[in-house]
CSV table of C-alpha atoms in Angstrom, one decimal:
chain,number,residue,atom,x,y,z
A,1423,MET,CA,161.1,141.8,114.5
A,1424,GLY,CA,158.5,141.7,111.7
A,1425,TYR,CA,160.3,138.9,109.9
A,1426,LYS,CA,160.6,136.9,113.0
A,1427,ILE,CA,156.8,137.0,113.5
A,1428,LEU,CA,156.2,136.3,109.8
A,1429,GLY,CA,158.6,133.3,110.0
A,1430,TYR,CA,156.9,132.0,113.1
A,1431,VAL,CA,153.5,132.2,111.4
A,1432,VAL,CA,154.7,130.6,108.2
A,1433,TRP,CA,156.5,127.8,110.0
A,1434,HIS,CA,153.7,126.9,112.3
A,1435,GLY,CA,151.1,127.3,109.5
A,1436,GLY,CA,153.1,125.0,107.3
A,1437,LYS,CA,153.4,122.4,110.1
A,1438,TRP,CA,149.7,122.5,110.7
A,1439,TYR,CA,149.0,122.1,107.0
A,1440,MET,CA,151.3,119.2,106.6
A,1441,LYS,CA,149.9,117.4,109.7
A,1442,SER,CA,146.4,117.8,108.3
A,1443,ARG,CA,147.5,116.4,104.9
A,1444,LEU,CA,149.4,113.6,106.5
A,1445,ARG,CA,146.4,112.5,108.5
A,1446,LEU,CA,144.3,112.3,105.3
A,1447,LEU,CA,146.9,110.3,103.5
A,1448,VAL,CA,147.5,108.0,106.4
A,1449,SER,CA,143.8,107.4,106.9
A,1450,ARG,CA,143.3,106.7,103.2
A,1451,LYS,CA,146.2,104.3,103.1
A,1452,ALA,CA,145.1,102.5,106.2
A,1453,LEU,CA,141.6,102.1,104.8
A,1454,ALA,CA,143.0,100.8,101.5
A,1455,ALA,CA,145.3,98.4,103.3
A,1456,GLY,CA,142.4,97.1,105.4
A,1457,ALA,CA,140.2,96.6,102.3
A,1458,VAL,CA,143.0,94.7,100.5
A,1459,GLY,CA,143.7,92.6,103.7
A,1460,ALA,CA,140.0,91.8,104.0
A,1461,GLY,CA,139.8,90.8,100.3
A,1462,ILE,CA,142.8,88.5,100.6
A,1463,THR,CA,141.3,86.9,103.7
A,1464,VAL,CA,138.1,86.2,101.9
A,1465,LEU,CA,140.0,84.6,99.0
A,1466,VAL,CA,142.1,82.5,101.3
A,1467,VAL,CA,139.0,81.3,103.3
A,1468,ARG,CA,137.1,80.5,100.1
A,1469,GLY,CA,140.1,78.6,98.7
A,1470,SER,CA,140.5,76.6,101.8
A,1471,ARG,CA,136.8,75.7,101.9
A,1472,ALA,CA,136.8,74.7,98.3
A,1473,THR,CA,139.7,72.2,98.8
A,1474,GLN,CA,138.0,70.7,101.9
A,1475,ARG,CA,134.9,69.6,100.1
A,1476,PRO,CA,134.7,66.0,99.1
């Protein structure tokens, strides 16, 4: 019975830890992807404006 409880605690503790780590990784990746996307958008807009000028 003791090993069953220990296994339960370790299993759920591990799941909780991985979920918290995954949230941090996903949020950092999403932030980085957003920053890269914004940078590319700025470059494209500047490039298109530079070609439109007479």
